[in-house]
């Protein structure tokens, strides 16, 4: 099937390519009704669809936002995506979503692809491994907003929760229930400010209530290898935790899976 071009519409309507282009871009106040009708009929007969990339080269706008996430199935991520999509629909913008599965190389390819597609902006939950690329594109004029995680070299335009206060409140709630030996399950928070703030909130709540911090109750989890130490052994070793505070849904899922296997 031959690709229909703007010149085909113009030829069928008996107008210049420039006139057809003006009509398709809504600048037809000066045109007679007869001319507008001929162009409209030509568009309908040829089933012509404007090339959004070609139009963006002229207007410098694609009416498209690119979104890059680490796990599209995550509870928080899926709700964020729904909010982005709803907002963009109201503004007659399109959304392109890339899922990286926590792979920095896939993330880098996604960033480059969106840049080449000339999206009007990128919203990204970054791995922290491609900050130089994001910085380069940002300096070239591409608006970029990060969310969910803040890394040490994140420069600007980031939207995150108050993780420190949230972790403090959660820990204090457990303390008020009578728990003094609380296990803190986390991912490595080196160079990740958001994770470190959760830890600081946890430590601050313990300090407020004069509860000592037991290092063996700080347990680390890795997405590929799971828990650094055996949860079963931790539950048997003094001081055994009476409550567990996990920092991520994937950690909670892995923890519950291990409990169900007992």
Tab-separated table of C-alpha atoms in Angstrom:
chain	number	residue	atom	x	y	z
A	1	UNK	CA	0.000	0.000	0.000
A	2	UNK	CA	1.545	3.284	-1.137
A	3	UNK	CA	2.082	5.904	1.511
A	4	UNK	CA	-0.096	8.944	0.971
A	5	UNK	CA	1.779	12.227	1.094
A	6	UNK	CA	0.683	15.799	1.529
A	7	UNK	CA	1.388	16.521	-2.125
A	8	UNK	CA	-1.142	13.818	-3.077
A	9	UNK	CA	-3.829	15.595	-1.058
A	10	UNK	CA	-2.914	18.915	-2.667
A	11	UNK	CA	-3.007	17.480	-6.183
A	12	UNK	CA	-6.386	15.808	-5.662
A	13	UNK	CA	-7.860	18.970	-4.151
A	14	UNK	CA	-6.384	21.142	-6.917
A	15	UNK	CA	-4.494	23.405	-4.499
A	16	UNK	CA	-0.872	24.074	-3.699
A	17	UNK	CA	1.000	21.977	-1.135
A	18	UNK	CA	1.342	25.094	1.009
A	19	UNK	CA	-2.440	25.652	1.006
A	20	UNK	CA	-3.092	22.024	1.966
A	21	UNK	CA	-0.567	22.334	4.777
A	22	UNK	CA	-2.153	25.559	6.030
A	23	UNK	CA	-5.549	23.858	6.108
A	24	UNK	CA	-4.277	20.827	8.055
A	25	UNK	CA	-2.659	23.125	10.618
A	26	UNK	CA	-5.887	25.023	11.180
A	27	UNK	CA	-4.798	28.201	9.426
A	28	UNK	CA	-7.628	28.466	6.916
A	29	UNK	CA	-9.435	31.669	7.867
A	30	UNK	CA	-8.513	33.259	4.535
A	31	UNK	CA	-9.695	30.261	2.477
A	32	UNK	CA	-13.026	30.069	0.733
A	33	UNK	CA	-15.458	27.440	1.909
A	34	UNK	CA	-15.153	25.760	-1.490
A	35	UNK	CA	-11.365	25.369	-1.065
A	36	UNK	CA	-11.733	23.991	2.442
A	37	UNK	CA	-14.352	21.502	1.293
A	38	UNK	CA	-12.143	20.261	-1.567
A	39	UNK	CA	-9.191	19.695	0.774
A	40	UNK	CA	-11.389	17.970	3.352
A	41	UNK	CA	-12.801	15.659	0.691
A	42	UNK	CA	-9.287	14.849	-0.579
A	43	UNK	CA	-8.107	14.006	2.941
A	44	UNK	CA	-11.104	11.730	3.419
A	45	UNK	CA	-10.832	10.039	0.025
A	46	UNK	CA	-7.107	9.340	0.374
A	47	UNK	CA	-7.390	8.496	4.084
A	48	UNK	CA	-4.464	10.829	4.667
A	49	UNK	CA	-2.857	10.870	8.122
A	50	UNK	CA	-0.321	13.661	8.793
A	51	UNK	CA	3.188	12.539	9.709
A	52	UNK	CA	3.632	13.646	13.343
A	53	UNK	CA	7.421	13.656	13.105
A	54	UNK	CA	7.413	15.787	9.966
A	55	UNK	CA	4.956	18.192	11.567
A	56	UNK	CA	7.083	18.389	14.718
A	57	UNK	CA	10.099	19.447	12.665
A	58	UNK	CA	8.131	22.542	11.669
A	59	UNK	CA	6.284	23.268	14.879
A	60	UNK	CA	9.015	22.038	17.290
A	61	UNK	CA	6.263	20.227	19.212
A	62	UNK	CA	5.197	16.581	19.057
A	63	UNK	CA	2.481	16.748	21.727
A	64	UNK	CA	4.120	13.625	23.179
A	65	UNK	CA	5.566	12.885	26.621
A	66	UNK	CA	7.954	9.979	27.181
A	67	UNK	CA	7.833	8.038	30.455
A	68	UNK	CA	10.516	5.586	31.597
A	69	UNK	CA	9.860	3.332	34.589
A	70	UNK	CA	11.721	0.443	36.172
A	71	UNK	CA	8.725	-1.848	36.731
A	72	UNK	CA	5.434	-1.017	35.072
A	73	UNK	CA	3.590	-3.531	37.286
A	74	UNK	CA	4.590	-1.869	40.572
A	75	UNK	CA	1.683	-0.574	42.646
A	76	UNK	CA	2.983	2.976	43.020
A	77	UNK	CA	4.354	3.068	39.475
A	78	UNK	CA	1.087	1.956	37.903
A	79	UNK	CA	-0.820	4.665	39.788
A	80	UNK	CA	1.689	7.299	38.686
A	81	UNK	CA	1.348	6.152	35.074
A	82	UNK	CA	-2.426	6.396	35.328
A	83	UNK	CA	-2.114	9.956	36.601
A	84	UNK	CA	0.297	10.934	33.831
A	85	UNK	CA	-1.919	9.414	31.156
A	86	UNK	CA	-5.098	11.046	32.491
A	87	UNK	CA	-3.436	14.459	32.676
A	88	UNK	CA	-1.945	14.170	29.192
A	89	UNK	CA	-5.281	13.123	27.698
A	90	UNK	CA	-6.873	16.258	29.101
A	91	UNK	CA	-4.163	18.290	27.408
A	92	UNK	CA	-4.441	16.322	24.152
A	93	UNK	CA	-0.933	14.904	24.591
A	94	UNK	CA	0.186	11.365	23.809
A	95	UNK	CA	2.262	9.211	26.177
A	96	UNK	CA	5.006	6.738	25.235
A	97	UNK	CA	5.982	4.367	28.044
A	98	UNK	CA	9.202	2.359	28.301
A	99	UNK	CA	9.720	-0.362	30.919
A	100	UNK	CA	13.381	-1.066	31.773
A	101	UNK	CA	13.106	-3.991	34.228
A	102	UNK	CA	15.854	-2.286	36.258
A	103	UNK	CA	18.377	-2.668	33.409
A	104	UNK	CA	20.548	0.491	33.011
A	105	UNK	CA	21.372	-0.389	29.381
A	106	UNK	CA	17.689	-0.696	28.491
A	107	UNK	CA	17.135	2.604	30.294
A	108	UNK	CA	19.867	4.292	28.227
A	109	UNK	CA	18.371	2.983	24.971
A	110	UNK	CA	14.940	4.203	26.070
A	111	UNK	CA	16.252	7.685	26.824
A	112	UNK	CA	17.980	7.880	23.429
A	113	UNK	CA	14.905	6.572	21.608
A	114	UNK	CA	12.647	9.182	23.181
A	115	UNK	CA	15.135	11.921	22.391
A	116	UNK	CA	15.264	10.804	18.752
A	117	UNK	CA	11.460	10.777	18.637
A	118	UNK	CA	11.601	14.446	19.656
A	119	UNK	CA	9.241	14.055	22.608
A	120	UNK	CA	8.363	17.295	24.352
A	121	UNK	CA	9.629	15.979	27.682
A	122	UNK	CA	10.664	12.891	29.640
A	123	UNK	CA	9.424	11.688	33.031
A	124	UNK	CA	11.737	9.024	34.429
A	125	UNK	CA	12.221	6.826	37.460
A	126	UNK	CA	15.964	6.660	37.024
A	127	UNK	CA	18.380	3.879	37.954
A	128	UNK	CA	21.024	6.509	38.654
A	129	UNK	CA	23.368	4.971	36.081
A	130	UNK	CA	22.575	7.305	33.187
A	131	UNK	CA	22.660	10.700	34.841
A	132	UNK	CA	25.273	11.972	32.371
A	133	UNK	CA	22.953	11.167	29.470
A	134	UNK	CA	19.999	12.855	31.148
A	135	UNK	CA	22.177	15.860	31.915
A	136	UNK	CA	23.367	16.134	28.304
A	137	UNK	CA	19.819	16.037	26.915
A	138	UNK	CA	18.585	18.444	29.567
A	139	UNK	CA	21.322	20.904	28.629
A	140	UNK	CA	20.221	20.534	24.994
A	141	UNK	CA	16.786	21.817	25.986
A	142	UNK	CA	14.798	18.627	26.645
A	143	UNK	CA	12.664	19.006	29.820
A	144	UNK	CA	13.309	16.031	32.136
A	145	UNK	CA	11.588	15.283	35.442
A	146	UNK	CA	12.665	12.443	37.729
A	147	UNK	CA	10.493	10.726	40.335
A	148	UNK	CA	10.482	7.926	42.934
A	149	UNK	CA	14.222	7.817	43.676
A	150	UNK	CA	16.771	10.570	44.244
A	151	UNK	CA	20.414	9.772	43.559
A	152	UNK	CA	23.437	11.671	44.806
A	153	UNK	CA	24.117	13.221	41.405
A	154	UNK	CA	20.503	14.158	40.650
A	155	UNK	CA	20.689	17.846	39.817
A	156	UNK	CA	17.161	19.238	39.548
A	157	UNK	CA	13.531	18.691	38.546
A	158	UNK	CA	12.701	15.792	40.828
A	159	UNK	CA	9.435	14.914	42.564
A	160	UNK	CA	9.646	12.568	45.529
A	161	UNK	CA	7.861	11.869	48.795
A	162	UNK	CA	9.141	12.872	52.226
A	163	UNK	CA	10.682	9.447	52.781
A	164	UNK	CA	12.444	10.379	56.010
A	165	UNK	CA	9.275	11.557	57.734
A	166	UNK	CA	7.279	8.612	56.400
A	167	UNK	CA	9.842	6.107	57.741
A	168	UNK	CA	9.940	7.959	61.061
A	169	UNK	CA	6.153	7.819	61.384
A	170	UNK	CA	5.996	4.123	60.462
A	171	UNK	CA	8.736	3.220	62.934
A	172	UNK	CA	7.186	5.273	65.717
A	173	UNK	CA	3.855	3.545	65.090
A	174	UNK	CA	5.520	0.161	65.640
A	175	UNK	CA	7.232	1.453	68.769
A	176	UNK	CA	3.918	2.678	70.152
A	177	UNK	CA	2.559	-0.833	69.632
A	178	UNK	CA	5.276	-2.055	71.975
A	179	UNK	CA	7.965	-3.181	69.526
A	180	UNK	CA	11.603	-2.466	70.413
A	181	UNK	CA	13.346	-4.967	68.162
A	182	UNK	CA	12.350	-3.866	64.675
A	183	UNK	CA	14.000	-5.379	61.626
A	184	UNK	CA	14.697	-2.867	58.841
A	185	UNK	CA	14.751	-4.564	55.415
A	186	UNK	CA	16.245	-2.383	52.715
A	187	UNK	CA	18.198	-2.271	49.507
A	188	UNK	CA	21.712	-0.861	49.474
A	189	UNK	CA	21.275	2.888	49.944
A	190	UNK	CA	24.772	4.014	49.023
A	191	UNK	CA	24.454	6.961	46.604
A	192	UNK	CA	20.638	6.725	46.753
A	193	UNK	CA	19.337	9.615	48.837
A	194	UNK	CA	15.742	8.406	48.958
A	195	UNK	CA	16.679	5.038	50.487
A	196	UNK	CA	19.123	6.662	52.877
A	197	UNK	CA	16.400	9.053	54.061
A	198	UNK	CA	14.183	6.084	54.931
A	199	UNK	CA	17.018	4.684	57.016
A	200	UNK	CA	17.584	8.044	58.710
A	201	UNK	CA	13.890	8.265	59.579
A	202	UNK	CA	14.022	4.777	61.097
A	203	UNK	CA	17.120	5.614	63.153
A	204	UNK	CA	15.633	8.937	64.320
A	205	UNK	CA	12.499	7.258	65.637
A	206	UNK	CA	14.563	4.734	67.601
A	207	UNK	CA	16.698	7.522	69.034
A	208	UNK	CA	13.649	9.554	70.074
A	209	UNK	CA	12.418	6.639	72.168
A	210	UNK	CA	15.898	5.700	73.492
A	211	UNK	CA	15.889	2.348	71.698
A	212	UNK	CA	19.363	1.081	70.722
A	213	UNK	CA	20.095	0.377	67.066
A	214	UNK	CA	21.043	-3.277	66.579
A	215	UNK	CA	23.089	-3.671	63.414
A	216	UNK	CA	22.017	-7.278	62.951
A	217	UNK	CA	18.429	-6.024	62.590
A	218	UNK	CA	19.442	-4.060	59.487
A	219	UNK	CA	19.123	-6.562	56.659
A	220	UNK	CA	19.847	-5.977	52.986
A	221	UNK	CA	18.011	-7.321	49.949
A	222	UNK	CA	19.143	-7.471	46.341
A	223	UNK	CA	16.782	-7.815	43.414
A	224	UNK	CA	18.836	-10.582	41.801
A	225	UNK	CA	20.090	-12.546	44.808
A	226	UNK	CA	17.474	-11.861	47.479
A	227	UNK	CA	18.333	-11.346	51.149
A	228	UNK	CA	21.947	-10.950	52.153
A	229	UNK	CA	21.401	-13.069	55.257
A	230	UNK	CA	18.914	-15.781	56.079
A	231	UNK	CA	15.685	-14.350	57.443
A	232	UNK	CA	15.089	-17.650	59.244
A	233	UNK	CA	18.442	-17.359	61.031
A	234	UNK	CA	17.739	-13.737	61.940
A	235	UNK	CA	14.450	-14.716	63.580
A	236	UNK	CA	16.335	-17.223	65.721
A	237	UNK	CA	19.210	-14.941	66.703
A	238	UNK	CA	19.015	-12.522	69.646
A	239	UNK	CA	17.688	-9.934	69.648
A	240	UNK	CA	15.022	-11.539	67.467
A	241	UNK	CA	12.755	-8.975	65.771
A	242	UNK	CA	9.144	-8.681	66.846
A	243	UNK	CA	8.282	-6.526	63.822
A	244	UNK	CA	9.657	-6.124	60.304
A	245	UNK	CA	9.707	-2.848	58.392
A	246	UNK	CA	10.278	-3.395	54.643
A	247	UNK	CA	11.178	-0.591	52.258
A	248	UNK	CA	9.826	-1.912	48.983
A	249	UNK	CA	6.929	-4.013	47.736
A	250	UNK	CA	9.328	-6.452	46.044
A	251	UNK	CA	11.102	-6.994	49.383
A	252	UNK	CA	7.785	-7.627	51.109
A	253	UNK	CA	6.782	-10.111	48.415
A	254	UNK	CA	10.072	-11.999	48.727
A	255	UNK	CA	9.764	-12.014	52.517
A	256	UNK	CA	6.232	-13.417	52.460
A	257	UNK	CA	7.292	-16.036	49.932
A	258	UNK	CA	10.012	-17.230	52.290
A	259	UNK	CA	7.591	-17.360	55.204
A	260	UNK	CA	5.143	-19.426	53.147
A	261	UNK	CA	7.906	-21.887	52.346
A	262	UNK	CA	8.598	-22.535	56.012
